[in-house]
PDB file of C-alpha atoms in Angstrom:
ATOM      1  CA  MET A  21      70.167 145.319  47.399  1.00  0.00           C
ATOM      2  CA  SER A  22      72.565 146.109  44.303  1.00  0.00           C
ATOM      3  CA  THR A  23      70.812 145.559  40.733  1.00  0.00           C
ATOM      4  CA  ILE A  24      70.827 147.280  37.242  1.00  0.00           C
ATOM      5  CA  PHE A  25      68.269 149.513  38.519  1.00  0.00           C
ATOM      6  CA  GLN A  26      70.249 150.586  41.470  1.00  0.00           C
ATOM      7  CA  LYS A  27      73.005 151.157  39.735  1.00  0.00           C
ATOM      8  CA  ILE A  28      70.928 153.253  37.268  1.00  0.00           C
ATOM      9  CA  ILE A  29      69.662 155.079  40.557  1.00  0.00           C
ATOM     10  CA  ASP A  30      73.480 155.824  41.496  1.00  0.00           C
ATOM     11  CA  ARG A  31      74.042 156.768  38.000  1.00  0.00           C
ATOM     12  CA  GLU A  32      76.668 154.343  37.061  1.00  0.00           C
ATOM     13  CA  ILE A  33      75.306 153.090  34.065  1.00  0.00           C
ATOM     14  CA  PRO A  34      73.312 155.303  31.244  1.00  0.00           C
ATOM     15  CA  ALA A  35      69.766 154.884  30.932  1.00  0.00           C
ATOM     16  CA  ASP A  36      67.162 157.385  29.387  1.00  0.00           C
ATOM     17  CA  ILE A  37      65.960 159.274  32.455  1.00  0.00           C
ATOM     18  CA  VAL A  38      62.415 160.233  31.598  1.00  0.00           C
ATOM     19  CA  TYR A  39      61.106 161.189  35.219  1.00  0.00           C
ATOM     20  CA  GLU A  40      62.157 161.468  38.547  1.00  0.00           C
ATOM     21  CA  ASP A  41      61.693 163.301  41.633  1.00  0.00           C
ATOM     22  CA  GLU A  42      62.704 162.562  45.584  1.00  0.00           C
ATOM     23  CA  HIS A  43      61.368 158.755  45.629  1.00  0.00           C
ATOM     24  CA  THR A  44      60.954 157.587  41.914  1.00  0.00           C
ATOM     25  CA  LEU A  45      62.462 157.493  39.092  1.00  0.00           C
ATOM     26  CA  ALA A  46      61.374 156.568  35.546  1.00  0.00           C
ATOM     27  CA  PHE A  47      63.213 155.146  32.286  1.00  0.00           C
ATOM     28  CA  LEU A  48      62.813 153.769  29.295  1.00  0.00           C
ATOM     29  CA  ASP A  49      62.848 150.407  28.859  1.00  0.00           C
ATOM     30  CA  ILE A  50      66.172 149.160  26.954  1.00  0.00           C
ATOM     31  CA  ASN A  51      64.160 145.551  25.934  1.00  0.00           C
ATOM     32  CA  PRO A  52      60.894 147.528  25.256  1.00  0.00           C
ATOM     33  CA  THR A  53      57.401 145.900  23.976  1.00  0.00           C
ATOM     34  CA  ASN A  54      56.717 148.940  22.068  1.00  0.00           C
ATOM     35  CA  LYS A  55      59.425 152.333  21.405  1.00  0.00           C
ATOM     36  CA  GLY A  56      58.255 154.046  24.620  1.00  0.00           C
ATOM     37  CA  HIS A  57      57.962 151.709  27.169  1.00  0.00           C
ATOM     38  CA  ALA A  58      58.859 153.097  30.148  1.00  0.00           C
ATOM     39  CA  LEU A  59      59.963 151.795  34.278  1.00  0.00           C
ATOM     40  CA  VAL A  60      58.493 153.770  36.725  1.00  0.00           C
ATOM     41  CA  ILE A  61      60.615 152.599  39.973  1.00  0.00           C
ATOM     42  CA  PRO A  62      61.216 153.406  43.770  1.00  0.00           C
ATOM     43  CA  LYS A  63      64.131 154.656  44.660  1.00  0.00           C
ATOM     44  CA  GLN A  64      64.214 152.944  47.999  1.00  0.00           C
ATOM     45  CA  ALA A  65      64.291 149.864  46.598  1.00  0.00           C
ATOM     46  CA  PHE A  66      61.922 146.550  47.290  1.00  0.00           C
ATOM     47  CA  GLU A  67      61.496 143.746  45.917  1.00  0.00           C
ATOM     48  CA  ASN A  68      58.059 143.894  45.188  1.00  0.00           C
ATOM     49  CA  VAL A  69      54.259 144.075  45.805  1.00  0.00           C
ATOM     50  CA  PHE A  70      54.834 141.894  48.807  1.00  0.00           C
ATOM     51  CA  ASP A  71      57.402 143.878  50.642  1.00  0.00           C
ATOM     52  CA  ALA A  72      56.109 147.159  49.288  1.00  0.00           C
ATOM     53  CA  ASP A  73      55.809 149.925  51.615  1.00  0.00           C
ATOM     54  CA  ILE A  74      52.515 151.681  50.723  1.00  0.00           C
ATOM     55  CA  ASP A  75      53.428 155.396  50.523  1.00  0.00           C
ATOM     56  CA  LEU A  76      56.236 154.348  48.135  1.00  0.00           C
ATOM     57  CA  PHE A  77      53.795 152.601  46.040  1.00  0.00           C
ATOM     58  CA  ALA A  78      51.523 155.396  46.289  1.00  0.00           C
ATOM     59  CA  GLU A  79      54.241 157.538  44.919  1.00  0.00           C
ATOM     60  CA  MET A  80      55.325 154.760  42.244  1.00  0.00           C
ATOM     61  CA  ALA A  81      51.559 154.867  41.133  1.00  0.00           C
ATOM     62  CA  ALA A  82      51.416 158.719  40.830  1.00  0.00           C
ATOM     63  CA  THR A  83      55.159 158.122  38.985  1.00  0.00           C
ATOM     64  CA  ALA A  84      52.895 155.870  36.738  1.00  0.00           C
ATOM     65  CA  VAL A  85      49.861 158.229  35.904  1.00  0.00           C
ATOM     66  CA  ARG A  86      52.081 161.347  35.474  1.00  0.00           C
ATOM     67  CA  VAL A  87      54.549 158.958  32.675  1.00  0.00           C
ATOM     68  CA  SER A  88      51.646 157.566  30.710  1.00  0.00           C
ATOM     69  CA  ARG A  89      50.017 160.986  30.198  1.00  0.00           C
ATOM     70  CA  ALA A  90      53.012 162.078  28.723  1.00  0.00           C
ATOM     71  CA  ILE A  91      53.482 158.612  26.521  1.00  0.00           C
ATOM     72  CA  LYS A  92      50.125 159.199  25.720  1.00  0.00           C
ATOM     73  CA  SER A  93      50.815 163.060  24.573  1.00  0.00           C
ATOM     74  CA  ALA A  94      54.485 162.547  23.320  1.00  0.00           C
ATOM     75  CA  LEU A  95      53.306 159.703  21.236  1.00  0.00           C
ATOM     76  CA  ASN A  96      50.213 159.577  20.074  1.00  0.00           C
ATOM     77  CA  ALA A  97      49.222 156.531  22.067  1.00  0.00           C
ATOM     78  CA  ASP A  98      45.777 155.369  22.035  1.00  0.00           C
ATOM     79  CA  GLY A  99      46.403 153.952  25.534  1.00  0.00           C
ATOM     80  CA  VAL A 100      48.985 152.271  27.728  1.00  0.00           C
ATOM     81  CA  ASN A 101      49.452 149.548  29.740  1.00  0.00           C
ATOM     82  CA  LEU A 102      50.729 149.515  32.758  1.00  0.00           C
ATOM     83  CA  ILE A 103      51.996 145.972  34.902  1.00  0.00           C
ATOM     84  CA  MET A 104      53.479 145.141  37.049  1.00  0.00           C
ATOM     85  CA  ASN A 105      55.164 141.448  37.549  1.00  0.00           C
ATOM     86  CA  ASN A 106      55.345 140.176  41.513  1.00  0.00           C
ATOM     87  CA  GLY A 107      57.868 137.634  41.802  1.00  0.00           C
ATOM     88  CA  GLU A 108      59.736 135.071  39.270  1.00  0.00           C
ATOM     89  CA  HIS A 109      56.369 133.055  38.837  1.00  0.00           C
ATOM     90  CA  ALA A 110      54.155 136.400  37.586  1.00  0.00           C
ATOM     91  CA  GLY A 111      57.196 136.977  34.668  1.00  0.00           C
ATOM     92  CA  GLN A 112      59.732 139.713  37.444  1.00  0.00           C
ATOM     93  CA  GLU A 113      63.093 139.424  36.269  1.00  0.00           C
ATOM     94  CA  VAL A 114      64.825 142.088  38.011  1.00  0.00           C
ATOM     95  CA  PHE A 115      64.180 141.800  41.840  1.00  0.00           C
ATOM     96  CA  HIS A 116      63.699 145.551  42.521  1.00  0.00           C
ATOM     97  CA  ALA A 117      59.779 146.931  42.093  1.00  0.00           C
ATOM     98  CA  HIS A 118      59.074 148.114  39.124  1.00  0.00           C
ATOM     99  CA  ILE A 119      55.620 149.291  37.243  1.00  0.00           C
ATOM    100  CA  HIS A 120      56.160 149.121  33.392  1.00  0.00           C
ATOM    101  CA  VAL A 121      53.829 151.878  30.937  1.00  0.00           C
ATOM    102  CA  VAL A 122      53.496 150.533  27.998  1.00  0.00           C
ATOM    103  CA  PRO A 123      52.046 152.506  25.283  1.00  0.00           C
ATOM    104  CA  ARG A 124      49.170 150.760  23.216  1.00  0.00           C
ATOM    105  CA  PHE A 125      48.820 151.889  19.593  1.00  0.00           C
ATOM    106  CA  LYS A 126      45.746 150.332  17.607  1.00  0.00           C
ATOM    107  CA  ASN A 127      46.266 146.463  16.019  1.00  0.00           C
ATOM    108  CA  ASP A 128      49.597 146.583  17.702  1.00  0.00           C
ATOM    109  CA  ASP A 129      48.546 142.784  18.906  1.00  0.00           C
ATOM    110  CA  VAL A 130      51.529 142.593  21.194  1.00  0.00           C
ATOM    111  CA  PHE A 131      49.901 140.531  24.229  1.00  0.00           C
ATOM    112  CA  GLN A 132      47.930 138.735  22.019  1.00  0.00           C
ATOM    113  CA  PRO A 133      46.132 136.240  22.267  1.00  0.00           C
ATOM    114  CA  ALA A 134      45.226 136.900  26.072  1.00  0.00           C
ATOM    115  CA  LYS A 135      45.070 133.400  27.888  1.00  0.00           C
ATOM    116  CA  HIS A 136      41.744 133.877  30.138  1.00  0.00           C
ATOM    117  CA  THR A 137      39.717 130.743  32.490  1.00  0.00           C
ATOM    118  CA  ASN A 138      36.472 130.201  33.700  1.00  0.00           C
ATOM    119  CA  TYR A 139      35.125 128.884  37.106  1.00  0.00           C
ATOM    120  CA  GLU A 140      33.400 126.109  38.219  1.00  0.00           C
ATOM    121  CA  ASP A 141      30.199 126.238  39.282  1.00  0.00           C
ATOM    122  CA  GLY A 142      30.704 128.440  43.011  1.00  0.00           C
ATOM    123  CA  GLU A 143      33.789 128.825  42.904  1.00  0.00           C
ATOM    124  CA  SER A 144      34.706 131.854  42.288  1.00  0.00           C
ATOM    125  CA  ALA A 145      32.393 132.287  45.554  1.00  0.00           C
ATOM    126  CA  GLN A 146      35.174 130.111  47.332  1.00  0.00           C
ATOM    127  CA  VAL A 147      37.890 131.811  46.074  1.00  0.00           C
ATOM    128  CA  ALA A 148      36.773 135.433  46.939  1.00  0.00           C
ATOM    129  CA  THR A 149      35.915 134.232  50.088  1.00  0.00           C
ATOM    130  CA  GLN A 150      39.514 133.030  50.467  1.00  0.00           C
ATOM    131  CA  ILE A 151      40.741 136.320  49.682  1.00  0.00           C
ATOM    132  CA  ILE A 152      38.453 137.803  52.259  1.00  0.00           C
ATOM    133  CA  ALA A 153      39.692 135.894  55.247  1.00  0.00           C
ATOM    134  CA  ALA A 154      43.275 136.372  54.056  1.00  0.00           C
ATOM    135  CA  LEU A 155      42.881 140.520  54.129  1.00  0.00           C
ATOM    136  CA  GLU A 156      40.906 139.881  57.685  1.00  0.00           C
ATOM    137  CA  GLU A 157      44.361 138.270  59.355  1.00  0.00           C
TER     138      GLU A 157
END
């Protein structure tokens, strides 16, 4: 899989790397939602959560925790959003798994307005049953 992220891992193109270990790399997004917006990627590429190795995904999550704490501290952020887009129709643009760590500040309104939906009567139970059945497959 040759993506822009693989080129960053291979040091073929520059990036502002903020963290690296044996399994993961974190660097600043070149098109940030807020300053300090970072991406956490696995060094061993997989496309998204649907083909993720669970242990490697756990390494990504651990790195996201470390980077989140550092961003909050360094930038005096009020919080962070962890976001992972999985699939084209979920907004995934680079098909190398990545977790966005987006620093948030009071009244920044970067993701507003949020869209929500409602279940019809009994619909949530039906959806839950479908998910449970898929987990048992």
